[in-house]
């Protein structure tokens, strides 16, 4: 247990599906205490009636910094179309990072930013080290404010076993993934029922590119920029995007009529030769103990049908509870780790 | 076959689900030729790309009368929230009925109007006789313009067998219906998939009241108003709402995860005593030949499981293809009948 | 907590869906300890590999009494087609009740037996009092053996709120129920997917009659047989099947493409006049505290949409988690109560 | 049209899902007249009540040759577990091929036989030429009897566009396919609903191996055996299994909660370098005119989302109506072609 008073937290986008999940998880959290709920001006000013048993109900606030001034951490479940503006823009009213808040954001807006960590808790928590450079490069430099993002829920699912395999067998060279994603991954109202009941939709806008790009950033490391440069007294660093081995990835994404649970068919080719056998892969996955503690029941992934791939080396099936492992859970674990490491002041 | 040139028709709300169905059905219709497609100003001005093999594509127009001046009939698939204004309001631009067009509307707006027929083709085409009074009472009186509505798709499904039973066994006294309605009945985007996949939603806004009210108007007759009044040389008439026997109806409506097909559990009590047996009911339904010709495959309803009801008299199950029997099909059959009867000039 | 050593229990039909549920619930039960698993000879002799963390795995036995001799209680999840023979027939090998075991059975075979209680835990635990008469009338009289049954899962769902309403407002006169039942209610393999995906099946074999009959037995009381007869020193009694008010019931049953959760549309007419208002009904349901303790999360039913019924008095919707409330849960609560009351020795 | 009297045909396995489809298609066929229906002895002797409007109903026969003696062609929808015995075994009663019937079989039993053509109508009808060798090698040689098989429905779906691409761009080198298959592909009762509603099952027994193997036979050619051997006056030939380019294939198969329609994600690498662009692939698919006439509406496949694959060359999505394109349709087109080519006497 943490030997300090709970940290007051604000939730941006509190009325959406990710926001609701933040509230469910944080309302019983030992370290964080929900202090402010922010949403669009459409909801602002209304009471937030929820099933959780709070002593007193809360009023939803506009996503303006004044309301959040007592908060030590901001969680954001904002949609991508507003997240950029509210989380970091130069408008003084809405500038959460600039105003020195740690922001843990689920939106896709800053995932590709060269200074922003994109962290899957069981995989690359060490990327949190880039926060100090992010702060130093800000103008003016930030003492407490920063932004950390988490990945798309289908990326999150497959990088967990892939990370385990790379730790054991060295770099992966080629990756083909075909996803069958649950409708809960699309938020609410999400996919119209007429499009998906008794149907498969073999397209999810932007998803394939996201998986292909995010996987490289997450499985990649951090390297000194060449030629060498200094930031204060430290070397300027960058995410290397799996530069030690160019990682070829092809993702095909499908939406299926399932409420919860992303099923993913994965084939991989390893750099090393000969590659591990299916049995060695099974043993590596069974033996894998991620660095971060798993966060309660369900927030893991299941791997099955590990077998030879006649084209690449090994193929297997990944099933992830996209609600438990996704968005809100990842943001919160990232924040816990940031607290433990002293990154959150 | 009709011995006259095809009637040019306009379709209001041509881009919605009902409008699309109008286009599908009318593009191969022997009597009607699609001439103008109208939609909200959001779509107006764009080409209407469809699967039907028209020689030349059409441009969607604003729903303003000028564009429709060559049309002899207007079909309306407008949503209820705009239908009232566009179909009949006093704004000179948008006043289709007032400007003397016959309008066959699928919207709910005028279904309860005491001068507007609410017609289910297989059931109460004789209600078309109220059109002349509707025209005469208009100020100024209309020569060609009028509005005829058709019913909600779940009402349509159960009144067909109920009408057959009333013709054979006399008035129904009590009716309990429980619907399990397909998502296609809610249009597009309609029900969010997260609400309905692996779920039943035991509520459809306004539906129970609509079924209870519309059933009485459709199964009811037309009677002289008392005390007697004249409209020109004719007696003023009204829909009697099943006045010969007060019809008690209780409807319970549910949405189920089914794409097409409304399933309805019906229990009825007849006025006459003793009531018909299940076998007599089966025979009556088998022998029933509706006055209007059935409109191709699928545009009927199926009845099964006719059996004793321990509370009322008889219970049975109705299954209707809500897409084939619904909205657009009913409007078109009503228009065909109006042409045959000379109600459309 | 019970101040006695755990009672060893045997489970008949341990490999079916109900049997699996018995095992899940009993493996963490404070009073009962699973001692023998019985199944058909097809499974007998094999180890029962389960997810539960038993210290040592168990071998499935044939459903013959020898294997169960140390058990104090038998739970039966046997299918109806074998339950009758195995639970009580005169074949000495298989005669569990005759051999003096208390049997809590989920099968339908003995539900209508005039000496066998049919108990829904939240509703009519007082019917357990008929056990002593059942034992006394057996030839030869039984000291410890008896059979108690529980109801069909859709009956169980609606009798809970109906019981609450009868306690508050007196007897119900008429009841119409339309069920939309989940596929999990049909066991495994149950309904073929081709029959139910994107479909409603408006028929469940025997279900409507079961609901109509079981509801009367459960909501009814126990009365002295007339003319009076003695059983030993007690009056001979019978289940009165709601004799104080003949209860008219009509049930219509449908299978819907939902995995878990029976949704039921209910309309009721009370004997008393005037009937309670929807608001009074809501208040009565909210205030209701069943005699038996609720058995953990989910093992209740939800009632919503309480409103006037234009035909009977009041209509509402019941949603029950048929897996949590059903079969195994009811049997176990009945057994707990029997232990508390000293009916199990 | 064929200038000859209709050929009387017998259907083996007439009561299963494939058999029912044979009956539906053949009952309106211009060349073939259903003459005998054969099924297991469980059904034999009963009338076959169907929806098709035959003048007189037919009695289902046992699958013994005597009943089929007037038939010129046999279609078989038998399940794999009995197909081998009934279609070709040495038991004199059941030896349809040996007794000189042309058999068009949907079972998997003979698909891999080195003398039996495995034909997808739009793809490799030329493999029919192996029939004469099959007859000559039989002991004693057959004059009229032979067996032709058709492929698994998911293989059938993807080989059609692959064949079009090979004709235009030369051999395919590598193929990765991930299927999302409808439940109708599993026959009836097929997949239990509890396993598939709101779920994906990432495994179909034997399917991946079947796709990998059958694709090579279908896309491959026919070559003289080396060293050369004679069969009568002809060279002994064999299916070359795509020997001109070893075809690497990896298939991953999933069952999804969809009633009809197999969706397949395909990635291909061509032998030639540079490979065709996505645009060239689109053009080739649009221009493709298969040698065999397409058999009515629906019996084709749709290809979409043709795009670059970052790992192989090109990826795209295939959607096939597995009921229309599958089993029975393929067998019948194969038989039509055999009649046209004089292979059926």
PDB file of N, CA and C in Angstrom, chain C residues 240-298:
ATOM      1  N   UNK C 240     -52.713 -26.792  -2.077  1.00  0.00           N
ATOM      2  CA  UNK C 240     -54.061 -26.363  -2.508  1.00  0.00           C
ATOM      3  C   UNK C 240     -54.085 -25.737  -3.891  1.00  0.00           C
ATOM      4  N   UNK C 241     -52.919 -25.582  -4.534  1.00  0.00           N
ATOM      5  CA  UNK C 241     -52.849 -25.076  -5.922  1.00  0.00           C
ATOM      6  C   UNK C 241     -53.578 -23.742  -6.081  1.00  0.00           C
ATOM      7  N   UNK C 242     -53.411 -22.882  -5.077  1.00  0.00           N
ATOM      8  CA  UNK C 242     -54.012 -21.542  -5.126  1.00  0.00           C
ATOM      9  C   UNK C 242     -55.538 -21.611  -5.076  1.00  0.00           C
ATOM     10  N   UNK C 243     -56.043 -22.562  -4.277  1.00  0.00           N
ATOM     11  CA  UNK C 243     -57.484 -22.806  -4.255  1.00  0.00           C
ATOM     12  C   UNK C 243     -58.287 -21.630  -3.711  1.00  0.00           C
ATOM     13  N   UNK C 244     -57.666 -20.791  -2.855  1.00  0.00           N
ATOM     14  CA  UNK C 244     -58.406 -19.657  -2.288  1.00  0.00           C
ATOM     15  C   UNK C 244     -58.910 -18.734  -3.387  1.00  0.00           C
ATOM     16  N   UNK C 245     -58.187 -18.636  -4.494  1.00  0.00           N
ATOM     17  CA  UNK C 245     -58.650 -17.914  -5.683  1.00  0.00           C
ATOM     18  C   UNK C 245     -58.197 -18.713  -6.882  1.00  0.00           C
ATOM     19  N   UNK C 246     -59.156 -19.210  -7.677  1.00  0.00           N
ATOM     20  CA  UNK C 246     -58.717 -19.929  -8.875  1.00  0.00           C
ATOM     21  C   UNK C 246     -57.861 -18.984  -9.706  1.00  0.00           C
ATOM     22  N   UNK C 247     -56.661 -19.410 -10.001  1.00  0.00           N
ATOM     23  CA  UNK C 247     -55.702 -18.538 -10.678  1.00  0.00           C
ATOM     24  C   UNK C 247     -55.665 -18.893 -12.154  1.00  0.00           C
ATOM     25  N   UNK C 248     -56.175 -17.993 -12.978  1.00  0.00           N
ATOM     26  CA  UNK C 248     -56.148 -18.213 -14.428  1.00  0.00           C
ATOM     27  C   UNK C 248     -54.782 -17.770 -14.966  1.00  0.00           C
ATOM     28  N   UNK C 249     -54.108 -18.637 -15.662  1.00  0.00           N
ATOM     29  CA  UNK C 249     -52.780 -18.314 -16.184  1.00  0.00           C
ATOM     30  C   UNK C 249     -52.695 -18.707 -17.646  1.00  0.00           C
ATOM     31  N   UNK C 250     -52.145 -17.800 -18.439  1.00  0.00           N
ATOM     32  CA  UNK C 250     -51.818 -18.135 -19.826  1.00  0.00           C
ATOM     33  C   UNK C 250     -50.367 -17.766 -20.067  1.00  0.00           C
ATOM     34  N   UNK C 251     -49.566 -18.752 -20.478  1.00  0.00           N
ATOM     35  CA  UNK C 251     -48.147 -18.510 -20.739  1.00  0.00           C
ATOM     36  C   UNK C 251     -47.847 -18.728 -22.217  1.00  0.00           C
ATOM     37  N   UNK C 252     -47.041 -17.846 -22.783  1.00  0.00           N
ATOM     38  CA  UNK C 252     -46.554 -18.002 -24.152  1.00  0.00           C
ATOM     39  C   UNK C 252     -45.039 -17.944 -24.091  1.00  0.00           C
ATOM     40  N   UNK C 253     -44.381 -18.972 -24.613  1.00  0.00           N
ATOM     41  CA  UNK C 253     -42.939 -19.083 -24.426  1.00  0.00           C
ATOM     42  C   UNK C 253     -42.178 -19.004 -25.746  1.00  0.00           C
ATOM     43  N   UNK C 254     -41.124 -18.221 -25.736  1.00  0.00           N
ATOM     44  CA  UNK C 254     -40.301 -18.004 -26.920  1.00  0.00           C
ATOM     45  C   UNK C 254     -38.836 -18.169 -26.552  1.00  0.00           C
ATOM     46  N   UNK C 255     -38.074 -18.710 -27.495  1.00  0.00           N
ATOM     47  CA  UNK C 255     -36.620 -18.781 -27.319  1.00  0.00           C
ATOM     48  C   UNK C 255     -36.015 -17.658 -28.161  1.00  0.00           C
ATOM     49  N   UNK C 256     -35.115 -16.887 -27.563  1.00  0.00           N
ATOM     50  CA  UNK C 256     -34.486 -15.770 -28.272  1.00  0.00           C
ATOM     51  C   UNK C 256     -32.966 -15.951 -28.309  1.00  0.00           C
ATOM     52  N   UNK C 257     -32.291 -15.307 -29.276  1.00  0.00           N
ATOM     53  CA  UNK C 257     -30.839 -15.483 -29.411  1.00  0.00           C
ATOM     54  C   UNK C 257     -30.052 -14.682 -28.379  1.00  0.00           C
ATOM     55  N   UNK C 258     -30.192 -15.103 -27.140  1.00  0.00           N
ATOM     56  CA  UNK C 258     -29.550 -14.463 -26.002  1.00  0.00           C
ATOM     57  C   UNK C 258     -28.913 -15.585 -25.194  1.00  0.00           C
ATOM     58  N   UNK C 259     -27.682 -15.392 -24.709  1.00  0.00           N
ATOM     59  CA  UNK C 259     -27.029 -16.492 -23.995  1.00  0.00           C
ATOM     60  C   UNK C 259     -27.578 -16.676 -22.578  1.00  0.00           C
ATOM     61  N   UNK C 260     -27.661 -15.586 -21.831  1.00  0.00           N
ATOM     62  CA  UNK C 260     -28.101 -15.686 -20.439  1.00  0.00           C
ATOM     63  C   UNK C 260     -29.104 -14.574 -20.136  1.00  0.00           C
ATOM     64  N   UNK C 261     -30.194 -14.900 -19.450  1.00  0.00           N
ATOM     65  CA  UNK C 261     -31.162 -13.896 -19.030  1.00  0.00           C
ATOM     66  C   UNK C 261     -32.529 -14.119 -19.649  1.00  0.00           C
ATOM     67  N   UNK C 262     -33.483 -14.523 -18.833  1.00  0.00           N
ATOM     68  CA  UNK C 262     -34.856 -14.670 -19.311  1.00  0.00           C
ATOM     69  C   UNK C 262     -35.584 -13.339 -19.113  1.00  0.00           C
ATOM     70  N   UNK C 263     -36.162 -12.824 -20.189  1.00  0.00           N
ATOM     71  CA  UNK C 263     -36.962 -11.598 -20.119  1.00  0.00           C
ATOM     72  C   UNK C 263     -38.433 -12.011 -20.206  1.00  0.00           C
ATOM     73  N   UNK C 264     -39.250 -11.492 -19.287  1.00  0.00           N
ATOM     74  CA  UNK C 264     -40.643 -11.935 -19.241  1.00  0.00           C
ATOM     75  C   UNK C 264     -41.568 -10.725 -19.158  1.00  0.00           C
ATOM     76  N   UNK C 265     -42.542 -10.686 -20.045  1.00  0.00           N
ATOM     77  CA  UNK C 265     -43.584  -9.648 -19.993  1.00  0.00           C
ATOM     78  C   UNK C 265     -44.762 -10.221 -19.210  1.00  0.00           C
ATOM     79  N   UNK C 266     -45.153  -9.549 -18.150  1.00  0.00           N
ATOM     80  CA  UNK C 266     -46.193 -10.068 -17.252  1.00  0.00           C
ATOM     81  C   UNK C 266     -47.353  -9.070 -17.155  1.00  0.00           C
ATOM     82  N   UNK C 267     -48.573  -9.576 -17.231  1.00  0.00           N
ATOM     83  CA  UNK C 267     -49.764  -8.755 -16.908  1.00  0.00           C
ATOM     84  C   UNK C 267     -50.554  -9.479 -15.837  1.00  0.00           C
ATOM     85  N   UNK C 268     -50.996  -8.733 -14.837  1.00  0.00           N
ATOM     86  CA  UNK C 268     -51.758  -9.376 -13.748  1.00  0.00           C
ATOM     87  C   UNK C 268     -53.049  -8.631 -13.449  1.00  0.00           C
ATOM     88  N   UNK C 269     -54.025  -9.405 -13.003  1.00  0.00           N
ATOM     89  CA  UNK C 269     -55.275  -8.845 -12.482  1.00  0.00           C
ATOM     90  C   UNK C 269     -55.398  -9.351 -11.052  1.00  0.00           C
ATOM     91  N   UNK C 270     -55.642  -8.424 -10.148  1.00  0.00           N
ATOM     92  CA  UNK C 270     -55.776  -8.793  -8.739  1.00  0.00           C
ATOM     93  C   UNK C 270     -57.218  -9.152  -8.420  1.00  0.00           C
ATOM     94  N   UNK C 271     -57.412  -9.942  -7.371  1.00  0.00           N
ATOM     95  CA  UNK C 271     -58.778 -10.239  -6.930  1.00  0.00           C
ATOM     96  C   UNK C 271     -59.418  -9.005  -6.321  1.00  0.00           C
ATOM     97  N   UNK C 272     -58.630  -8.231  -5.636  1.00  0.00           N
ATOM     98  CA  UNK C 272     -59.217  -7.108  -4.925  1.00  0.00           C
ATOM     99  C   UNK C 272     -59.562  -5.962  -5.862  1.00  0.00           C
ATOM    100  N   UNK C 273     -60.535  -5.200  -5.457  1.00  0.00           N
ATOM    101  CA  UNK C 273     -60.978  -4.080  -6.260  1.00  0.00           C
ATOM    102  C   UNK C 273     -61.171  -2.891  -5.327  1.00  0.00           C
ATOM    103  N   UNK C 274     -60.635  -1.710  -5.623  1.00  0.00           N
ATOM    104  CA  UNK C 274     -59.805  -1.451  -6.793  1.00  0.00           C
ATOM    105  C   UNK C 274     -58.434  -2.090  -6.638  1.00  0.00           C
ATOM    106  N   UNK C 275     -57.791  -2.329  -7.763  1.00  0.00           N
ATOM    107  CA  UNK C 275     -56.448  -2.925  -7.701  1.00  0.00           C
ATOM    108  C   UNK C 275     -55.438  -1.874  -7.266  1.00  0.00           C
ATOM    109  N   UNK C 276     -54.254  -2.298  -6.881  1.00  0.00           N
ATOM    110  CA  UNK C 276     -53.211  -1.317  -6.566  1.00  0.00           C
ATOM    111  C   UNK C 276     -52.798  -0.550  -7.823  1.00  0.00           C
ATOM    112  N   UNK C 277     -52.316   0.650  -7.598  1.00  0.00           N
ATOM    113  CA  UNK C 277     -51.815   1.457  -8.711  1.00  0.00           C
ATOM    114  C   UNK C 277     -50.404   0.992  -9.067  1.00  0.00           C
ATOM    115  N   UNK C 278     -49.914   1.388 -10.256  1.00  0.00           N
ATOM    116  CA  UNK C 278     -48.517   1.077 -10.587  1.00  0.00           C
ATOM    117  C   UNK C 278     -47.553   1.573  -9.517  1.00  0.00           C
ATOM    118  N   UNK C 279     -47.834   2.742  -8.951  1.00  0.00           N
ATOM    119  CA  UNK C 279     -46.932   3.264  -7.934  1.00  0.00           C
ATOM    120  C   UNK C 279     -46.940   2.384  -6.683  1.00  0.00           C
ATOM    121  N   UNK C 280     -48.124   1.932  -6.295  1.00  0.00           N
ATOM    122  CA  UNK C 280     -48.201   1.037  -5.129  1.00  0.00           C
ATOM    123  C   UNK C 280     -47.485  -0.282  -5.388  1.00  0.00           C
ATOM    124  N   UNK C 281     -47.602  -0.759  -6.624  1.00  0.00           N
ATOM    125  CA  UNK C 281     -46.904  -2.000  -6.967  1.00  0.00           C
ATOM    126  C   UNK C 281     -45.398  -1.809  -6.877  1.00  0.00           C
ATOM    127  N   UNK C 282     -44.933  -0.671  -7.409  1.00  0.00           N
ATOM    128  CA  UNK C 282     -43.492  -0.384  -7.330  1.00  0.00           C
ATOM    129  C   UNK C 282     -43.029  -0.352  -5.881  1.00  0.00           C
ATOM    130  N   UNK C 283     -43.797   0.333  -5.057  1.00  0.00           N
ATOM    131  CA  UNK C 283     -43.406   0.442  -3.651  1.00  0.00           C
ATOM    132  C   UNK C 283     -43.387  -0.927  -2.971  1.00  0.00           C
ATOM    133  N   UNK C 284     -44.388  -1.744  -3.280  1.00  0.00           N
ATOM    134  CA  UNK C 284     -44.438  -3.073  -2.662  1.00  0.00           C
ATOM    135  C   UNK C 284     -43.228  -3.908  -3.078  1.00  0.00           C
ATOM    136  N   UNK C 285     -42.847  -3.808  -4.354  1.00  0.00           N
ATOM    137  CA  UNK C 285     -41.706  -4.599  -4.824  1.00  0.00           C
ATOM    138  C   UNK C 285     -40.417  -4.094  -4.192  1.00  0.00           C
ATOM    139  N   UNK C 286     -40.306  -2.770  -4.068  1.00  0.00           N
ATOM    140  CA  UNK C 286     -39.089  -2.218  -3.461  1.00  0.00           C
ATOM    141  C   UNK C 286     -38.964  -2.618  -1.996  1.00  0.00           C
ATOM    142  N   UNK C 287     -40.110  -2.664  -1.326  1.00  0.00           N
ATOM    143  CA  UNK C 287     -40.099  -2.929   0.117  1.00  0.00           C
ATOM    144  C   UNK C 287     -39.983  -4.414   0.449  1.00  0.00           C
ATOM    145  N   UNK C 288     -40.165  -5.245  -0.558  1.00  0.00           N
ATOM    146  CA  UNK C 288     -40.217  -6.686  -0.334  1.00  0.00           C
ATOM    147  C   UNK C 288     -38.895  -7.236   0.201  1.00  0.00           C
ATOM    148  N   UNK C 289     -38.958  -7.964   1.315  1.00  0.00           N
ATOM    149  CA  UNK C 289     -37.791  -8.642   1.873  1.00  0.00           C
ATOM    150  C   UNK C 289     -38.127 -10.112   1.990  1.00  0.00           C
ATOM    151  N   UNK C 290     -37.634 -10.922   1.089  1.00  0.00           N
ATOM    152  CA  UNK C 290     -38.000 -12.338   1.129  1.00  0.00           C
ATOM    153  C   UNK C 290     -37.527 -13.003   2.405  1.00  0.00           C
ATOM    154  N   UNK C 291     -38.246 -14.030   2.815  1.00  0.00           N
ATOM    155  CA  UNK C 291     -37.919 -14.763   4.033  1.00  0.00           C
ATOM    156  C   UNK C 291     -36.539 -15.396   3.984  1.00  0.00           C
ATOM    157  N   UNK C 292     -36.173 -15.940   2.838  1.00  0.00           N
ATOM    158  CA  UNK C 292     -34.852 -16.563   2.715  1.00  0.00           C
ATOM    159  C   UNK C 292     -33.842 -15.495   2.336  1.00  0.00           C
ATOM    160  N   UNK C 293     -32.666 -15.687   2.865  1.00  0.00           N
ATOM    161  CA  UNK C 293     -31.607 -14.767   2.496  1.00  0.00           C
ATOM    162  C   UNK C 293     -31.283 -14.916   1.015  1.00  0.00           C
ATOM    163  N   UNK C 294     -31.043 -13.818   0.359  1.00  0.00           N
ATOM    164  CA  UNK C 294     -30.616 -13.890  -1.029  1.00  0.00           C
ATOM    165  C   UNK C 294     -29.210 -14.479  -1.046  1.00  0.00           C
ATOM    166  N   UNK C 295     -28.981 -15.262  -2.065  1.00  0.00           N
ATOM    167  CA  UNK C 295     -27.780 -16.111  -2.084  1.00  0.00           C
ATOM    168  C   UNK C 295     -26.693 -15.502  -2.965  1.00  0.00           C
ATOM    169  N   UNK C 296     -26.156 -14.410  -2.542  1.00  0.00           N
ATOM    170  CA  UNK C 296     -25.055 -13.809  -3.307  1.00  0.00           C
ATOM    171  C   UNK C 296     -25.560 -12.965  -4.455  1.00  0.00           C
ATOM    172  N   UNK C 297     -24.640 -12.368  -5.152  1.00  0.00           N
ATOM    173  CA  UNK C 297     -24.951 -11.439  -6.224  1.00  0.00           C
ATOM    174  C   UNK C 297     -25.621 -12.140  -7.402  1.00  0.00           C
ATOM    175  N   UNK C 298     -26.617 -11.507  -7.935  1.00  0.00           N
ATOM    176  CA  UNK C 298     -27.198 -12.003  -9.175  1.00  0.00           C
ATOM    177  C   UNK C 298     -28.356 -12.950  -8.981  1.00  0.00           C
TER     178      UNK C 298
END
